[in-house]
Coordinates of C-alpha atoms and ligand atoms in Angstrom, one line a residue:
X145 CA 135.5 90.4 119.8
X146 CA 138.7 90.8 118.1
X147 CA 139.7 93.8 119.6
X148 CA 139.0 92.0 123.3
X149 CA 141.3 89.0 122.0
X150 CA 143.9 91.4 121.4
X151 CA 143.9 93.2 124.3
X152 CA 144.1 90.1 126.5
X153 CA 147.0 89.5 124.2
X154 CA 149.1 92.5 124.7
X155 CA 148.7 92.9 128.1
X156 CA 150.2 89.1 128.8
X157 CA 152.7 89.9 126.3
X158 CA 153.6 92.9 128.1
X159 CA 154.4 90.9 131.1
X160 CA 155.7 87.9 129.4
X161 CA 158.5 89.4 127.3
X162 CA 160.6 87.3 124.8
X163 CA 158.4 84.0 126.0
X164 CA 157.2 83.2 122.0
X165 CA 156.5 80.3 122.3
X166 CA 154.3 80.9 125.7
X167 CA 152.7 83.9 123.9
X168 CA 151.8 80.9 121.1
X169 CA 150.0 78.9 123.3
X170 CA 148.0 81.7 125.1
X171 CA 147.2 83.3 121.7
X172 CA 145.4 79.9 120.4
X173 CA 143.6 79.5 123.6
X174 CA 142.9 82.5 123.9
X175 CA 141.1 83.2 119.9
X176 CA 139.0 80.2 120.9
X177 CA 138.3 80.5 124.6
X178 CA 137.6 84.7 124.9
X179 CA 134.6 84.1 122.9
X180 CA 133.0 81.4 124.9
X181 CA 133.7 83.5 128.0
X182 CA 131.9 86.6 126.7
X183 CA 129.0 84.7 125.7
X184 CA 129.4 83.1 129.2
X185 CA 128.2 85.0 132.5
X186 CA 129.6 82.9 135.1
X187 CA 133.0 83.5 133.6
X188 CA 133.0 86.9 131.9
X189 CA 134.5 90.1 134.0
X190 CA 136.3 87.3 136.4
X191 CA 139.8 87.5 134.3
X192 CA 140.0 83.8 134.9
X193 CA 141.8 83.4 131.6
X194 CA 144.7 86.1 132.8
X195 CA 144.6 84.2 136.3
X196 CA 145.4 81.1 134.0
X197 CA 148.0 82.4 132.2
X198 CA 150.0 83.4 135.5
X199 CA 152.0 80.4 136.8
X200 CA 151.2 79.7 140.5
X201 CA 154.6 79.3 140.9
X202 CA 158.0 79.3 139.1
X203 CA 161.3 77.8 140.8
X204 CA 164.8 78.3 139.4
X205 CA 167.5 76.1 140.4
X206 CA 171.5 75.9 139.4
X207 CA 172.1 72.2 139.1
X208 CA 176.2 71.5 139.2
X209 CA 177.5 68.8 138.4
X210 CA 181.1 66.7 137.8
X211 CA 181.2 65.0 134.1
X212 CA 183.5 62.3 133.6
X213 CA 186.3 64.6 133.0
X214 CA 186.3 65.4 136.3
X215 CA 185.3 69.1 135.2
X216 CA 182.2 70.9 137.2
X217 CA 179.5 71.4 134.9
X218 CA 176.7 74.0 135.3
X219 CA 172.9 73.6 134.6
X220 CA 169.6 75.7 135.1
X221 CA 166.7 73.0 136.2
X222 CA 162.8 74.7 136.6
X223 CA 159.8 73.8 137.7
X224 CA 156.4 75.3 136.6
X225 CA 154.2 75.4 139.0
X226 CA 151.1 76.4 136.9
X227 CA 147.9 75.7 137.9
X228 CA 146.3 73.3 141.1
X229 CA 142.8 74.4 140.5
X230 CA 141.3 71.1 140.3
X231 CA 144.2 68.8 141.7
X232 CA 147.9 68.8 142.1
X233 CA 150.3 69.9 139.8
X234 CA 151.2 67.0 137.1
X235 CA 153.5 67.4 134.2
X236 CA 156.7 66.2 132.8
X237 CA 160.8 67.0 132.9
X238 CA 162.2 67.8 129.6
X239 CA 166.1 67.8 129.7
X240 CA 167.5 69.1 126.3
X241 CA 169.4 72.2 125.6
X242 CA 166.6 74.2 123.9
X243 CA 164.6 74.3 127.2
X244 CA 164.2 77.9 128.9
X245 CA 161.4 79.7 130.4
X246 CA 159.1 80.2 127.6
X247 CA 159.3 76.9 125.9
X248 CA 158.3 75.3 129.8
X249 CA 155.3 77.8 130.7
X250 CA 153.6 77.2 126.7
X251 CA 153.9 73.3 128.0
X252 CA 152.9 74.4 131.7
X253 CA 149.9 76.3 130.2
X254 CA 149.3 73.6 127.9
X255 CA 149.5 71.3 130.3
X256 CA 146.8 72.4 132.3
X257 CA 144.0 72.0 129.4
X258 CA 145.1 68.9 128.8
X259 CA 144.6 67.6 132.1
X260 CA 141.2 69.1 132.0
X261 CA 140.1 67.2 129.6
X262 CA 141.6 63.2 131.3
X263 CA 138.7 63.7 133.0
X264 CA 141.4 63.0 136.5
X265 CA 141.7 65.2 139.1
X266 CA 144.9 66.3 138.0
X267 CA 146.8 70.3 137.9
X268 CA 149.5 71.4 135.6
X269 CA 153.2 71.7 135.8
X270 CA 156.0 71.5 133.7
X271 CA 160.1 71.2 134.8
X272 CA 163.2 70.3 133.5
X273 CA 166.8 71.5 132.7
X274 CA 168.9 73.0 129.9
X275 CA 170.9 69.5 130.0
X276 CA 171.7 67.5 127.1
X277 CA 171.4 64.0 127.7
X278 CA 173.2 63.2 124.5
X279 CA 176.1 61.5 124.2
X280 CA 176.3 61.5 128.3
X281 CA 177.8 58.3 129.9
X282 CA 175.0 56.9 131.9
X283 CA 177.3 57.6 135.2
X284 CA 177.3 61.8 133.9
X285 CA 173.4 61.1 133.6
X286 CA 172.8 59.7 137.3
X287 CA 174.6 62.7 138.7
X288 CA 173.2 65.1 136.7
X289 CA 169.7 63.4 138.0
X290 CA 170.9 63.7 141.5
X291 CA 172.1 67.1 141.8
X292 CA 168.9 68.0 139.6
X293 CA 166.5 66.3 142.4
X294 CA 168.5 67.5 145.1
X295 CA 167.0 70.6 144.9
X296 CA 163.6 69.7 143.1
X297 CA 162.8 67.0 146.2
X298 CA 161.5 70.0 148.3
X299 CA 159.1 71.1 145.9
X300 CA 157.4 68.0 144.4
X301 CA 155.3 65.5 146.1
X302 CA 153.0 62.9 146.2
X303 CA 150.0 65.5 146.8
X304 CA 151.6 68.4 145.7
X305 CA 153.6 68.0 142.3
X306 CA 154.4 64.7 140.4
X307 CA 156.7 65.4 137.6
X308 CA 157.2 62.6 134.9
X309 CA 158.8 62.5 131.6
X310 CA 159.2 64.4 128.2
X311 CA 161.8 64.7 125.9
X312 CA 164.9 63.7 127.0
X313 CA 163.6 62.0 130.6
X314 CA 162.8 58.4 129.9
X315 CA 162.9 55.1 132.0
X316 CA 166.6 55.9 132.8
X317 CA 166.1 59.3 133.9
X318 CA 162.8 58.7 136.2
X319 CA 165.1 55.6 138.3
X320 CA 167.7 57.9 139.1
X321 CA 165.7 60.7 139.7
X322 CA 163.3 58.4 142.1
X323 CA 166.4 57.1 143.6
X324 CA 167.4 60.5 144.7
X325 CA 164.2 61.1 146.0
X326 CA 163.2 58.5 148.2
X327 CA 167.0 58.3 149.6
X328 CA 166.4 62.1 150.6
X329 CA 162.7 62.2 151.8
X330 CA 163.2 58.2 153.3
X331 CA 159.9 57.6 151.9
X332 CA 158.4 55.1 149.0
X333 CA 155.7 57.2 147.3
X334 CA 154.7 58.0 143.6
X335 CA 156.1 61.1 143.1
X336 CA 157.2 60.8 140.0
X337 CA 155.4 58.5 137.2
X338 CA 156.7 56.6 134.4
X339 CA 158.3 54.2 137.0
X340 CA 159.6 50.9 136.7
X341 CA 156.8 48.6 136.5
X342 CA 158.8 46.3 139.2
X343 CA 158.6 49.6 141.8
X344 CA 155.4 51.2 141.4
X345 CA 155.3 51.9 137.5
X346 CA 151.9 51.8 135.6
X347 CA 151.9 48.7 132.7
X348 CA 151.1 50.6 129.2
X349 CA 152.7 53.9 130.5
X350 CA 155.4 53.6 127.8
X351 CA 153.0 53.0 125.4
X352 CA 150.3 55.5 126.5
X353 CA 151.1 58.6 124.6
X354 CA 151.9 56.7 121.7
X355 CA 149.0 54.5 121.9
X356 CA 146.4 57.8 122.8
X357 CA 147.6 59.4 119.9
X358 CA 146.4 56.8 117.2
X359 CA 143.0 55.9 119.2
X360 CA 141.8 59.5 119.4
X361 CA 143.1 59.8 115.5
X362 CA 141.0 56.3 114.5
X363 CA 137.8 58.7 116.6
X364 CA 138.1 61.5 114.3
X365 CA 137.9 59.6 111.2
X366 CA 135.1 57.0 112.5
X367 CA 133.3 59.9 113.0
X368 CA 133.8 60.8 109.5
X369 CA 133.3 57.0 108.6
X370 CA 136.3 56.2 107.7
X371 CA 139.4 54.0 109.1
X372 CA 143.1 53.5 109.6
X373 CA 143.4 50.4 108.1
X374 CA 145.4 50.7 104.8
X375 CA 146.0 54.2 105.0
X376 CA 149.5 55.6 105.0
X377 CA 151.2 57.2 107.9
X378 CA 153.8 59.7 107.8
X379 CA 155.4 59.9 111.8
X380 CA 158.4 62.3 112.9
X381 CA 160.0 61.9 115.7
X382 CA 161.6 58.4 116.6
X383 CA 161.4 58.8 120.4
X384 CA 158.9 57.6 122.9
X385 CA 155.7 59.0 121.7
X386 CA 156.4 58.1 117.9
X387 CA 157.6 54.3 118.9
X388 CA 154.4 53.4 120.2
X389 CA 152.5 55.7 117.6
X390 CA 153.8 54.0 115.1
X391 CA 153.3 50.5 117.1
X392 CA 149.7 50.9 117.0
X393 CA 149.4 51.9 113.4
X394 CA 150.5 49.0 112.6
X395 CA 148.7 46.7 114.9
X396 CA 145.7 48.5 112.9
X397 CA 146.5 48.1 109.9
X398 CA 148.1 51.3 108.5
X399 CA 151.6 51.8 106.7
X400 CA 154.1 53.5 108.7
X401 CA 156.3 55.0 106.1
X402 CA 158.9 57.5 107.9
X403 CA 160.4 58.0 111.4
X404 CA 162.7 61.2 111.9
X405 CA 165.1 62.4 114.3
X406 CA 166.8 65.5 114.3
X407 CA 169.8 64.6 112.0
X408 CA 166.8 63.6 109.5
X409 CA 164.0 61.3 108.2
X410 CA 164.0 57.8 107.2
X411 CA 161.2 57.1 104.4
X412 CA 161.0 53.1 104.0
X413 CA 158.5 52.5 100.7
X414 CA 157.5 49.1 101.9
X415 CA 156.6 50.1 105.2
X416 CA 158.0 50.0 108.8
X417 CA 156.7 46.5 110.3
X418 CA 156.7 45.0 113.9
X419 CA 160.5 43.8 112.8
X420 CA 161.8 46.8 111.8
X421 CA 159.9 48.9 114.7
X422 CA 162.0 46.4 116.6
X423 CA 165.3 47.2 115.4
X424 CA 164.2 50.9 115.9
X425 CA 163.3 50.3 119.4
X426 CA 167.0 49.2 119.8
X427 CA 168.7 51.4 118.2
X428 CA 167.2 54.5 119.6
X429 CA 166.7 53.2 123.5
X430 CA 169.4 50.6 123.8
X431 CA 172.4 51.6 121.7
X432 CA 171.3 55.6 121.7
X433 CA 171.9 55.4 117.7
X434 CA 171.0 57.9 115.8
X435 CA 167.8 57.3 113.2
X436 CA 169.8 57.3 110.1
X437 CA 171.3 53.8 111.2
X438 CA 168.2 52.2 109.5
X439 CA 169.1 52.6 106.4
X440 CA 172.5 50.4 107.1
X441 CA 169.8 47.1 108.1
X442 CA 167.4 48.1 105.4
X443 CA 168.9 49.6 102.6
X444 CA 165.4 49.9 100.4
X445 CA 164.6 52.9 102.7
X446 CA 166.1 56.1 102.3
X447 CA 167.7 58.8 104.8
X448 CA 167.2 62.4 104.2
X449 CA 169.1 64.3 105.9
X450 CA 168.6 67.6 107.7
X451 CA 164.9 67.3 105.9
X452 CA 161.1 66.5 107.8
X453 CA 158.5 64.0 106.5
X454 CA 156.3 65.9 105.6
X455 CA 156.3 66.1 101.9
X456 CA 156.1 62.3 101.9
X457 CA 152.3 61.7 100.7
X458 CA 150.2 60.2 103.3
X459 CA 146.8 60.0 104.6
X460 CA 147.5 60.6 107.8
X461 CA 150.8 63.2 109.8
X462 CA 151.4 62.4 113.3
X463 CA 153.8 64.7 114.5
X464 CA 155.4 63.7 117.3
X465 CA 158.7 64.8 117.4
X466 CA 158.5 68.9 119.2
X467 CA 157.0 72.5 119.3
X468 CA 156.8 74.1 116.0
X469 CA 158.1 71.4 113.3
X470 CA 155.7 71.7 111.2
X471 CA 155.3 75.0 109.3
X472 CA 152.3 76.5 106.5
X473 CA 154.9 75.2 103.9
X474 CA 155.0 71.4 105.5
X475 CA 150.6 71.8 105.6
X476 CA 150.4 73.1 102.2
X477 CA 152.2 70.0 100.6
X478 CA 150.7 67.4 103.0
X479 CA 147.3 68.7 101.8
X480 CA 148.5 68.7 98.1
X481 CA 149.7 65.4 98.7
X482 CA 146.1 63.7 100.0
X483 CA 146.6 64.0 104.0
X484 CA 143.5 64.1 105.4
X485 CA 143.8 63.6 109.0
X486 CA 146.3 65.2 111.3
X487 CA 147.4 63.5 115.0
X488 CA 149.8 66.0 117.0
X489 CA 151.6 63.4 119.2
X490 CA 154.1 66.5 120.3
X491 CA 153.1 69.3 122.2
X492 CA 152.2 72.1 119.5
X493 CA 154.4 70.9 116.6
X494 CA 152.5 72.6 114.1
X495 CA 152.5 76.1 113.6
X496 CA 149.4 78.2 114.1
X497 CA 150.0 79.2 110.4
X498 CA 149.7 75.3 109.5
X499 CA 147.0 74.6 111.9
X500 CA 145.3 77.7 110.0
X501 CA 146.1 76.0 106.2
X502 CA 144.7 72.4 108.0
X503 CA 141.6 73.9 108.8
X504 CA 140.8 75.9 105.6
X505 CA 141.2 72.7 103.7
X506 CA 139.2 70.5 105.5
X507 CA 141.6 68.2 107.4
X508 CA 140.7 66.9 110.3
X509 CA 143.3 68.0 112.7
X510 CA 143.7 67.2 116.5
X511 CA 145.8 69.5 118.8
X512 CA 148.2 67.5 121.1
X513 CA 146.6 68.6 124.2
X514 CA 143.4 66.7 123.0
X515 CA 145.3 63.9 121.1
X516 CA 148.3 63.6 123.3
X517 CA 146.6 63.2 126.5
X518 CA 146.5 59.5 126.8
X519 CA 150.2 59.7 128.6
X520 CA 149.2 61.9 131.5
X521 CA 145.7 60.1 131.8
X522 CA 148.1 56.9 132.6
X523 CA 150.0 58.4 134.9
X524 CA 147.0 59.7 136.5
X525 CA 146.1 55.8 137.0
X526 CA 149.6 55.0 138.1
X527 CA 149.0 57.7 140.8
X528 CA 145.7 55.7 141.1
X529 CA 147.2 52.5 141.6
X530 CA 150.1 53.8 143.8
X531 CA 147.4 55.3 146.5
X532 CA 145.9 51.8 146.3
X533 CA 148.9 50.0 146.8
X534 CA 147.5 47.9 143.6
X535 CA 148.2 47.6 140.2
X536 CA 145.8 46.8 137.4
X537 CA 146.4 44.4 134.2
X538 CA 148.0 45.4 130.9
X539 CA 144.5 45.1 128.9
X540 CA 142.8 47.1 132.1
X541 CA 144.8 49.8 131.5
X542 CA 144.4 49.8 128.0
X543 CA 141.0 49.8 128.4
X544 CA 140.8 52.5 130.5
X545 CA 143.1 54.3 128.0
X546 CA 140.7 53.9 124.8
X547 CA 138.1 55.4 126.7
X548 CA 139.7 58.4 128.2
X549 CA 140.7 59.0 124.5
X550 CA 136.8 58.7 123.6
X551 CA 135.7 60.9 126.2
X552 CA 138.1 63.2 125.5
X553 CA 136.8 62.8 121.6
X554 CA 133.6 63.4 122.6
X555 CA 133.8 66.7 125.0
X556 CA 135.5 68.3 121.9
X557 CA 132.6 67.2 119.6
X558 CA 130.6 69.0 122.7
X559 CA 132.3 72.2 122.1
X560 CA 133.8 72.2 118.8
X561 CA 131.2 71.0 116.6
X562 CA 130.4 73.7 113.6
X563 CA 127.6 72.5 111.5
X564 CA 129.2 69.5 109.7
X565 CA 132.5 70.2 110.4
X566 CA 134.3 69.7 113.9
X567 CA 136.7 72.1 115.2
X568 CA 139.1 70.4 117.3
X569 CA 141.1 73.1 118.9
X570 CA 138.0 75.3 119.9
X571 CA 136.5 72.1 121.3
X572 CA 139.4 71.0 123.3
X573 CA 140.5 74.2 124.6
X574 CA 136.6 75.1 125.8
X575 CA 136.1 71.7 127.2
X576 CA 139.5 71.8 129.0
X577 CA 138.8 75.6 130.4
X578 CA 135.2 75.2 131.7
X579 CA 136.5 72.4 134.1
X580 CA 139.2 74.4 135.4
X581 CA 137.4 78.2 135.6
X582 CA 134.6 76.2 137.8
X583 CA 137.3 75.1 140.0
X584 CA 138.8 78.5 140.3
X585 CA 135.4 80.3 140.7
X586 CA 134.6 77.5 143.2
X587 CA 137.8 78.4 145.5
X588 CA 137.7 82.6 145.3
X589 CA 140.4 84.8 144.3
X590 CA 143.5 82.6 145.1
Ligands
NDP739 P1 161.9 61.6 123.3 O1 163.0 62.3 123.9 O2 161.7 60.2 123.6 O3 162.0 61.7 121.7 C1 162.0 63.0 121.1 C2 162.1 62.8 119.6 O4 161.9 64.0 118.9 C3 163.5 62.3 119.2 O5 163.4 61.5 118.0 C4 164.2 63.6 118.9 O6 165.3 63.5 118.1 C5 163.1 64.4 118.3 N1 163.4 65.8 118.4 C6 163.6 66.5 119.6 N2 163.9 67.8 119.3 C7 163.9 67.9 118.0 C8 164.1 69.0 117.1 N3 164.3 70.2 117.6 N4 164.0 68.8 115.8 C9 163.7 67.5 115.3 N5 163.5 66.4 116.1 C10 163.6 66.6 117.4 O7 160.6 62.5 123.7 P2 159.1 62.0 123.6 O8 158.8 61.1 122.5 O9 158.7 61.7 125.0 O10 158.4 63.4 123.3 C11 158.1 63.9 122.0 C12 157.0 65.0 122.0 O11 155.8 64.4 122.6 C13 157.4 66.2 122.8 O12 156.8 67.3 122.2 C14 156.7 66.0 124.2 O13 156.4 67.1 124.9 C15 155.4 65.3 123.7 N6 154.7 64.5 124.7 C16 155.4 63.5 125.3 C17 154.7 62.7 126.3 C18 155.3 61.5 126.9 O14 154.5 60.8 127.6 N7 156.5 61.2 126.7 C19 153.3 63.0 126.7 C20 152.7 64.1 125.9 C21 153.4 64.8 125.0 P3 166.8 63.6 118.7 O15 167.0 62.3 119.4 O16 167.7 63.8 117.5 O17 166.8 64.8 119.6

């Protein structure tokens, strides 16, 4: 088995040269996945997993731009085109300098498990841009937008590819990117999602990621009996998915006790309430502060710079912050240090060498694409709604949310299950291929 594993390995490698972090997220799907398909007719001799790993389609755009200065700026935007097997492509824009090929086909790739596993009819894609959003005036953001969707407008659309955000895109970036859009195709359509709820935007979308995380994290330890209430929460990450992860922890009744940037991490002993989430909320969306400012309003906490939470004991890590911040060192001392339960809010934050430390000591651990899917399954129903021409209540789509997240719970208990003991990343990366190879078997050699 292992020697088929590796070949699969080197001969994507061999084609996908200096992509790590792409090679990281076919090597994990792949250690789980190649065995199901050998034990699988239907699928086996059909090199569906190699078609998988091939994007459908890759675009490359320059993006100029003019920054305040008056000087002409120069950008790279992308769009990953990765799979529309069982519905168009869907996935977000990330705009931060560390974006290049590799670091959007492992999302891309990721992507198109996750949205598997929504149970929506829904593809994968990925996009964005080497641009830094930060410390942009909001005038050098709207051009950079413009220029960005200039080009992007002829690849997306409402049936074909409907981008939405990820780090660095928020509410600000999808209005001027929608603006640019409908002023160039003269249409009103959901293209994008993440919209204002005032012109076609989803209630609970902010929240969704945030909120998915902690309801699929309170399903892994029902299942083992147990709760969130009183247990202690270690976050990173102070951004959109780690706002409203940390919201709904404390709506159910655990301690939040760190948010992070990536200046540093804030550890307040006594807890961040609805007040304090509040001022973080402010600080972070309205005044574009960095985290350490907490520690100016409440002086008990205390801001460690250039440091990660995770040596803060806790019962429970949600890592929501980006790809690889949590290493075998971080797992070692969050075991040492009682964690039990693990949340990736982020899209593979923890390294395989952590995930490897998490599952030799027991801790229930839950791969983003299973635990972060609750932000793509609401912009599934904001495409939903959109088509309707409808849109549904705040507790409807919550609803619909908590059970997505237990559906999605319960397909990896389908797979995953190992005697007593349930392994999460086998079970989500089965459940999310066996929907997708149907597809592609379905639809011939395409
Ligand atoms: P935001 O841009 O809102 O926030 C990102 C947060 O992560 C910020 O606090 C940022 O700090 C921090 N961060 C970014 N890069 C680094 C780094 N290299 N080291 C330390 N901290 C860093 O993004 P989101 O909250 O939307 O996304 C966070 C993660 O969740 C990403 O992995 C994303 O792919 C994933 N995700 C997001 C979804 C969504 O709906 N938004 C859906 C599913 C997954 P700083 O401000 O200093 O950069």
């Amino acid at each position: 088995m292992n020697k088929i594993v590796k070949q699969f390995i080197a001969e994507v490698n061999a084609r996908n040269q200096n992509e790590p972090e792409f090679m990281q997220a076919v090597t994990e799907v792949a250690e789980t996945v190649i065995p199901y398909i050998v034990q699988h007719d239907i699928y086996y001799g059909q090199n569906i997993l190699l078609r998988m790993a091939e994007p459908e389609r890759v675009v490359s755009f320059r993006v100029a731009w003019i920054d305040d200065q008056s000087e002409i700026q120069v950008n790279r935007g992308y769009r990953i085109e990765m799979n529309s097997a069982i519905g168009p492509y869907k996935g977000g824009l990330r705009f931060h300098p560390s974006v290049n090929l590799s670091v959007l086909k492992f999302l891309a790739f990721e992507q198109v498990f996750k949205n598997s596993l929504t149970t929506l009819p829904m593809g994968g894609g990925k996009g964005g841009s080497d641009f830094n959003p930060k410390g942009k005036s909001d005038n050098e953001v709207m051009r950079f937008c413009q220029s960005f969707m200039t080009e992007l407008f002829r690849h997306i659309g409402p049936n074909r590819d409907i981008p939405a955000g990820d780090i660095g895109v928020g509410s600000r970036e999808i209005g001027y990117l929608f603006g640019q859009y409908k002023r160039l195709k003269n249409e009103f359509t959901g293209v994008l999602t993440g919209k204002g709820v005032s012109w076609g935007g989803s209630l609970i979308r902010p929240e969704a990621t945030g909120y998915g995380v902690v309801y699929f994290t309170q399903n892994m330890l029902q299942n083992k009996g147990a709760s969130l209430e009183g247990k202690n929460v270690v976050i990173s990450g102070s951004g959109n998915v780690a706002q409203f992860a940390a919201e709904k922890c404390i709506q159910l009744g655990g301690k939040v006790l760190t948010l992070s940037d990536s200046s540093g991490f804030i550890y307040d002993p006594d807890g961040i309430n609805t007040e304090k989430l509040a001022h973080v909320m402010e600080l972070k969306n309205v005044k574009r502060a960095r985290i350490s400012a907490y520690v100016d309003k409440y002086p008990k906490a205390e801001f460690h710079a250039g440091k990660t939470p995770w040596h803060t004991p806790c019962h429970i890590a949600l890592p929501c912050a980006t790809q690889n911040e949590l290493n075998e060192k971080d797992a070692a001392a969050l075991v040492k240090n009682g964690c039990i339960c693990v949340g990736e809010g982020a899209n593979m934050p923890s390294t395989p060498e952590a995930i490897h430390t998490f599952a030799k000591q027991g801790v229930l651990f839950a791969p983003g694409k299973a635990s972060n899917a609750g932000g793509v399954a609401v912009s599934g129903l904001e495409m939903a709604q959109n088509s309707l021409r409808y849109s549904w209540s705040r507790a409807e789509v919550d609803e619909r949310l908590k059970n997505i997240m237990g559906d999605i719970h319960k397909s990896c208990l389908t797979y995953g299950t190992e005697g007593d003991h349930v392994n999460y990343v086998k079970g989500a990366n089965i459940a999310g291929f066996v929907k997708v190879a149907d597809a592609m078997l379905a639809q011939g050699v395409v």
